[in-house]
Short mmCIF file of C-alpha atoms and ligand atoms in Angstrom, two decimals:
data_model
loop_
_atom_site.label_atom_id
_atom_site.label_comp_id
_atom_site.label_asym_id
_atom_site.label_seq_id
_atom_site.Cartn_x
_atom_site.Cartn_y
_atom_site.Cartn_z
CA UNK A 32 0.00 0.00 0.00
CA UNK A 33 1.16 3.62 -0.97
CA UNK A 34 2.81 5.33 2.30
CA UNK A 35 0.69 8.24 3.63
CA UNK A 36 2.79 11.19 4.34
CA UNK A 37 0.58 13.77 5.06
CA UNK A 38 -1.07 13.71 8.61
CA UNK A 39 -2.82 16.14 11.12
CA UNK A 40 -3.50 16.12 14.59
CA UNK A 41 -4.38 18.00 17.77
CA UNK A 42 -0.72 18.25 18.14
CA UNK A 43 0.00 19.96 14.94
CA UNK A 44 -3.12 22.11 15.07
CA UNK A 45 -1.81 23.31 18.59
CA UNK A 46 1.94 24.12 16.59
CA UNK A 47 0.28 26.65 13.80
CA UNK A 48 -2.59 28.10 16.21
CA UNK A 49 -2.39 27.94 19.31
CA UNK A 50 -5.37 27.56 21.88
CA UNK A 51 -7.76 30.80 23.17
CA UNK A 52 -5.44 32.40 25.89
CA UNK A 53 -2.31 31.18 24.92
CA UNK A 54 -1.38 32.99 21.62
CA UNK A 55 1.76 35.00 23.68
CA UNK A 56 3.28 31.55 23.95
CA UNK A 57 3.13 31.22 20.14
CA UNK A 58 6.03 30.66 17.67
CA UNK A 59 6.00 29.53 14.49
CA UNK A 60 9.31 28.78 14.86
CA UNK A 61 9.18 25.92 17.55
CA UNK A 62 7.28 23.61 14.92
CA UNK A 63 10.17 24.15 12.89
CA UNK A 64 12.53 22.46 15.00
CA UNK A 65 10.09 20.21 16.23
CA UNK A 66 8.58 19.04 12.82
CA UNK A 67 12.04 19.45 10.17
CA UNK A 68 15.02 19.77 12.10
CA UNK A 69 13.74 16.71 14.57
CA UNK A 70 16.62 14.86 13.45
CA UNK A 71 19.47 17.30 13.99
CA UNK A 72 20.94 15.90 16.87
CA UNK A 73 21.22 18.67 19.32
CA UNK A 74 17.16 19.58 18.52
CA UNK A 75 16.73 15.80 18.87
CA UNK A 76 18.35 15.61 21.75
CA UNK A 77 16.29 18.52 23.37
CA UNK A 78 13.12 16.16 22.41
CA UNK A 79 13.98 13.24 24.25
CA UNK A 80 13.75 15.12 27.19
CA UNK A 81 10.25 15.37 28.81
CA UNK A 82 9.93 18.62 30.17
CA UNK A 83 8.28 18.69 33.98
CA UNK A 84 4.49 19.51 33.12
CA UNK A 85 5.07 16.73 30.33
CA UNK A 86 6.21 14.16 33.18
CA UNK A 87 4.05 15.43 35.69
CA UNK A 88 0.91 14.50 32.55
CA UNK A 89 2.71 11.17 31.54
CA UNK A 90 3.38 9.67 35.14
CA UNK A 91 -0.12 10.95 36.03
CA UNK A 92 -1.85 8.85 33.40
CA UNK A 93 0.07 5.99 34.21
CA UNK A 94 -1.04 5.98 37.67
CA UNK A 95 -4.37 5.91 36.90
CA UNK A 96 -3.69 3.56 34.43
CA UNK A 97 -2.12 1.06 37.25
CA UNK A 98 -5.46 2.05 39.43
CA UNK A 99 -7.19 0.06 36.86
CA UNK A 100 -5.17 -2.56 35.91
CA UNK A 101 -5.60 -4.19 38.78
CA UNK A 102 -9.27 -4.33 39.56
CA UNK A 103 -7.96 -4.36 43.76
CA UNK A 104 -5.52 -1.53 43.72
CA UNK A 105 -8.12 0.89 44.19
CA UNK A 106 -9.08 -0.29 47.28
CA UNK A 107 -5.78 -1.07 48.80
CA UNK A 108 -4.10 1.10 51.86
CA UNK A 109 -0.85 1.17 49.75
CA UNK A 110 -1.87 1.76 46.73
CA UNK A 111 0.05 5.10 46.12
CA UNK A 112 3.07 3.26 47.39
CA UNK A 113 2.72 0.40 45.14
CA UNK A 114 2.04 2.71 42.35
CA UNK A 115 4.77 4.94 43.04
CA UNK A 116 7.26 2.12 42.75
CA UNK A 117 5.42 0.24 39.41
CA UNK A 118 5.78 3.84 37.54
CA UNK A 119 9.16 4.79 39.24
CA UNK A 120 8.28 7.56 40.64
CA UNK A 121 11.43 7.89 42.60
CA UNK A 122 13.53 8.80 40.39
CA UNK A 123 11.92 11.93 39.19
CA UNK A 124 12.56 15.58 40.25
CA UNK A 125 10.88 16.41 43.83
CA UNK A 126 8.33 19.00 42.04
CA UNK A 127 7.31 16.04 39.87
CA UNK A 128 7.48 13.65 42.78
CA UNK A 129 4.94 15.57 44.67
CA UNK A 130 2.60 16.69 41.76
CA UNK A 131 2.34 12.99 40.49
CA UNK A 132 1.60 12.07 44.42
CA UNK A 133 -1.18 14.76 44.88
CA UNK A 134 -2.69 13.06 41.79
CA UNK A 135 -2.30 9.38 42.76
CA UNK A 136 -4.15 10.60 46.27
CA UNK A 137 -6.75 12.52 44.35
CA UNK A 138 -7.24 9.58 42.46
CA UNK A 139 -7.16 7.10 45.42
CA UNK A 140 -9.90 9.14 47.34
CA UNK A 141 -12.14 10.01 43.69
CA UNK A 142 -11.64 7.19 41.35
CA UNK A 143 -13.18 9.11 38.57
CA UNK A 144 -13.70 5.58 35.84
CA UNK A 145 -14.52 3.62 38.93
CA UNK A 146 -17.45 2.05 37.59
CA UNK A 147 -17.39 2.96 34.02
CA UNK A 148 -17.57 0.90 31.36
CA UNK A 149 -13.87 1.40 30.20
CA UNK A 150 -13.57 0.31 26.69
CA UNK A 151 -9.80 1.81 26.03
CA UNK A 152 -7.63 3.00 29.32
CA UNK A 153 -4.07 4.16 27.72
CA UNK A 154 -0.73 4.03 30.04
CA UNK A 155 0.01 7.12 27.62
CA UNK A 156 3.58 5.57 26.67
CA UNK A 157 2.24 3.56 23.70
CA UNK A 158 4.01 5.89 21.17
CA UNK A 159 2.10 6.80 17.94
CA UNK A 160 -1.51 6.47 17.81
CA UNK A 161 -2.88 4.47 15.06
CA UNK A 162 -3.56 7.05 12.07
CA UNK A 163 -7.26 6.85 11.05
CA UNK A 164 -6.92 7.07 7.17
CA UNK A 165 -9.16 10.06 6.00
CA UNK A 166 -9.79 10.69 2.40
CA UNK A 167 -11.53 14.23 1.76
CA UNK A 168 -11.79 16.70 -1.08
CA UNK A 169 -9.20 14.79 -3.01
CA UNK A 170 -6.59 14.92 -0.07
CA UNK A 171 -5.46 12.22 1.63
CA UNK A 172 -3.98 12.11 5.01
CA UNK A 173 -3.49 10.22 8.58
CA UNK A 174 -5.59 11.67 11.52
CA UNK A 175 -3.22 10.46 14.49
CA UNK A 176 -5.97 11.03 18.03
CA UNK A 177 -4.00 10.03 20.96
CA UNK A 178 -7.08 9.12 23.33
CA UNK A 179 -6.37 8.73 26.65
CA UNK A 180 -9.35 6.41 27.88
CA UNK A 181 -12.95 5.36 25.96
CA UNK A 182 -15.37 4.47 28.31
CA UNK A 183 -19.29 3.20 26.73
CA UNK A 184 -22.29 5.23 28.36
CA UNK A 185 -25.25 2.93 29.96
CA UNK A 186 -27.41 4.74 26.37
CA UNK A 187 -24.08 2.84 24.01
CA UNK A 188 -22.95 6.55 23.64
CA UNK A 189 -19.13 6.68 23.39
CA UNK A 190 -17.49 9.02 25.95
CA UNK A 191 -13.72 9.85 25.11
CA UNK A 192 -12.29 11.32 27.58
CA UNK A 193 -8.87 13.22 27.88
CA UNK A 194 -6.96 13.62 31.13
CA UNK A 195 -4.82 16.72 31.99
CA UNK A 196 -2.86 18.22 34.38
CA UNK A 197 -1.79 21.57 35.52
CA UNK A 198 -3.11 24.89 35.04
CA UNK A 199 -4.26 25.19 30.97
CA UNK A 200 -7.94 25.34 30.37
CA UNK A 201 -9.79 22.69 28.06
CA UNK A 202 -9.30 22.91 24.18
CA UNK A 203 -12.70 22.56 22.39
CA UNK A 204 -10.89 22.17 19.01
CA UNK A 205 -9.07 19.31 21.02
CA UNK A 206 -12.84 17.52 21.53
CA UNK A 207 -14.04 17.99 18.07
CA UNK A 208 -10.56 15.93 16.66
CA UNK A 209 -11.65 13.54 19.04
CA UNK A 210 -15.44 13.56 18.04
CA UNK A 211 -14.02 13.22 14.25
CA UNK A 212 -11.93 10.20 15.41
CA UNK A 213 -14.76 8.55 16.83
CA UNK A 214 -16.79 9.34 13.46
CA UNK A 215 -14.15 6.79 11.67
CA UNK A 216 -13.47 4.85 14.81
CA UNK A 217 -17.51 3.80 15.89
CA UNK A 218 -19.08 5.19 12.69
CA UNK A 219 -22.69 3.39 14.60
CA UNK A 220 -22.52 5.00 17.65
CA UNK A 221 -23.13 8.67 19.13
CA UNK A 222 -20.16 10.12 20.64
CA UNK A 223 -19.00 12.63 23.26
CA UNK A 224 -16.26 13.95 24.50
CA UNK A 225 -15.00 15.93 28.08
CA UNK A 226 -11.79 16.04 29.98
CA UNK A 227 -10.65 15.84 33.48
CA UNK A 228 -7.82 16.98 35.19
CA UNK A 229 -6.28 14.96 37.53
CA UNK A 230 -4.68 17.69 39.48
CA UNK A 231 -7.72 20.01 39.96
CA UNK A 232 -10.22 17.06 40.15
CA UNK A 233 -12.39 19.34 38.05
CA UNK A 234 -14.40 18.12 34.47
CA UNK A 235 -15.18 20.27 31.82
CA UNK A 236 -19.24 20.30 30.13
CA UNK A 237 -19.57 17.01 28.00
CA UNK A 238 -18.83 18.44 24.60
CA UNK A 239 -21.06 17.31 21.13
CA UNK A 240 -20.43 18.23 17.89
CA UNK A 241 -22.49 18.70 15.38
CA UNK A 242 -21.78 17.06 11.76
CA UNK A 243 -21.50 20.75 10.64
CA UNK A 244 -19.32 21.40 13.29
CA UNK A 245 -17.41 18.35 13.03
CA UNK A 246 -16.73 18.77 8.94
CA UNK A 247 -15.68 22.60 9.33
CA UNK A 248 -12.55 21.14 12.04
CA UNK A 249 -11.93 17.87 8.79
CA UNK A 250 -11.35 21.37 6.39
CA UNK A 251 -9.08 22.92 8.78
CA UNK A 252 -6.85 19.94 9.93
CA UNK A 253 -6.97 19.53 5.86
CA UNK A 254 -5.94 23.17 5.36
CA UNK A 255 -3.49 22.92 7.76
CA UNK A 256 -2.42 19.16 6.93
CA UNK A 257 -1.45 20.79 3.37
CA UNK A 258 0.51 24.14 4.34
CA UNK A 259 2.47 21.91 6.81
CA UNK A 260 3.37 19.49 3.80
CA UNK A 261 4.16 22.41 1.47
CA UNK A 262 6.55 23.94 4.27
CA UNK A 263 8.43 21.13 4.76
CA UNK A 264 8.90 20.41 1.13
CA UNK A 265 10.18 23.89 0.27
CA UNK A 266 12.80 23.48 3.64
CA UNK A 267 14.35 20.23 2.28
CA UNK A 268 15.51 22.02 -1.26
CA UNK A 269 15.60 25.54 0.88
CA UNK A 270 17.04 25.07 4.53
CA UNK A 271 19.36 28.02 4.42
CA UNK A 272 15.28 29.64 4.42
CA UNK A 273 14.52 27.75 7.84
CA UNK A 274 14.26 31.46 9.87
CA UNK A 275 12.01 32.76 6.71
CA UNK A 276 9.47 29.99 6.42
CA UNK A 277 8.83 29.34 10.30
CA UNK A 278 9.17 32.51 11.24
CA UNK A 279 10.38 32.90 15.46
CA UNK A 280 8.74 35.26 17.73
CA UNK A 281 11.59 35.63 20.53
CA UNK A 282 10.30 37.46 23.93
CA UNK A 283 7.54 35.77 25.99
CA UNK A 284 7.74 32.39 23.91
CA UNK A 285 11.34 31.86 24.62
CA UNK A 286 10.71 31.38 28.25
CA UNK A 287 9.28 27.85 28.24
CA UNK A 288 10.55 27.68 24.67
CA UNK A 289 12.41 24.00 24.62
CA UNK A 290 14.60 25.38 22.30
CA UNK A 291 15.60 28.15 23.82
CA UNK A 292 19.45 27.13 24.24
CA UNK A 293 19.86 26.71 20.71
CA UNK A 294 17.72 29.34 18.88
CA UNK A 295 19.54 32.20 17.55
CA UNK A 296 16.35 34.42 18.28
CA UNK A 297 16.23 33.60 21.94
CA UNK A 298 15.80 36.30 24.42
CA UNK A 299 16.88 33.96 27.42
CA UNK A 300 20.12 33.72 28.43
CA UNK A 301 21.13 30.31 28.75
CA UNK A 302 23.87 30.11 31.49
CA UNK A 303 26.55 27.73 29.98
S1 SF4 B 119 13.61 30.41 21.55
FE1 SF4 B 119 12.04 31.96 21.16
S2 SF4 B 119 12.26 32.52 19.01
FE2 SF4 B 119 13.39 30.62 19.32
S3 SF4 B 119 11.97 28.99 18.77
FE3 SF4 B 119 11.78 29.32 20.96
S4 SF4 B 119 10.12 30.77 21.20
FE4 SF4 B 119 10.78 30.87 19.08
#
């Protein structure tokens, strides 16, 4: 079968716009590195590292994902314990030690899935999604939705559900790629989607979308999908171009910015 190159996702969607609220944090720039110069080795090197809120969301997933695994843990005095020690939790940094704790407790004393009928629970380490092949308008392309759990309503309404942690607020554009998934993924059922974070404890609404709404987010992630493509195309005959075509935005961005020790454009000073 012909190899499908071009793709979207929440992920990419996130890298050309970013969500309400958090357009200071924006570079164009960053998807650069991230999505064409991945395999330099000092940008890929920056990669493999998980930052802290990225450890703090992994490790937190994978605690609840042990809650479930074995149907007694949730009701076991030293469950946190046990946890802590299945997921390695040790050898972390103390502020991801005690975030990831806080969450396991939470969790311990509000199982949120306890009695749901969990279809899919993800440990959130499983690597690429499965691309959902999407043919639209004459393009072609691999939806990659990295679902954290799927749990079946007591109505057979699909509820996908998306854990985070720390402070950002709920994505609706991340919902709708998720509502498209399930369009491909359980074409016979109705489907919903919410998130929870595990730190707060608090849920969004339960999000719908209708099939208007749902083929206006298959245009952009099509729109986007194809500018992405044509980008990367014109940097592998062009790279000398890489500052023109993904633009950077140094000030506020370059604070979290995880390139920010090797971008010409940063305004941090990175001690040596
Ligand atoms: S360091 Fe600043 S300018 Fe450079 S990629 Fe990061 S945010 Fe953009």
């Amino acid at each position: 079968m012909r190899k499908i190159w071009n793709f979207a996702s929440y992920n990419l969607l996130s890298l050309f716009s970013p969500p309400i609220g958090q357009e200071y944090w924006h570079c164009d720039m960053k998807r650069g590195f991230i999505k064409a110069k991945k395999r330099d080795p000092e940008v890929k090197a920056l990669l493999e590292q998980d930052t802290t809120p990225q450890a703090i969301g992994l490790l937190a997933q994978q605690g609840v994902y042990e809650f479930h695994h074995d149907p007694l843990m949730l009701y076991r005095k030293d469950a946190i314990e046990k946890i802590s020690a299945t997921i390695s939790l040790s050898q972390q940094s103390k502020i991801v030690q005690k975030r990831v704790t806080k969450v396991l407790e939470n969790y311990h004393n509000h199982p949120f899935l306890l009695g749901k009928n969990i279809i899919q629970l993800n440990r959130g380490d499983e690597g690429f999604p499965k691309p959902i092949l999407i043919n639209y308008d004459n393009y072609t392309f691999n939806l990659y939705a990295a679902i954290d759990c799927i749990f079946k309503e007591s109505d057979g309404t699909i509820h996908i559900l998306d854990f985070k942690t720390g402070k950002s607020d709920f994505d609706r554009r991340q919902a709708y790629i998720y509502l498209l998934a399930a369009k491909y993924l359980y074409p016979k059922h109705e489907a919903v989607a919410s998130f929870y974070n595990l730190e707060t404890e608090v849920s969004s609404n339960v999000i719908t979308a209708t099939s208007n709404q749902l083929k206006a987010m298959l245009k952009q992630l099509i729109k986007i999908s194809k500018k992405h493509q044509s980008q990367l195309k014109y940097y592998w005959r062009n790279k000398q171009e890489f500052n023109q075509i993904f633009p950077p935005n140094p000030g506020l961005p370059c604070r979290y910015c995880p390139f920010n020790s090797i971008c010409e454009f940063s305004t941090i000073e990175v001690s040596a």
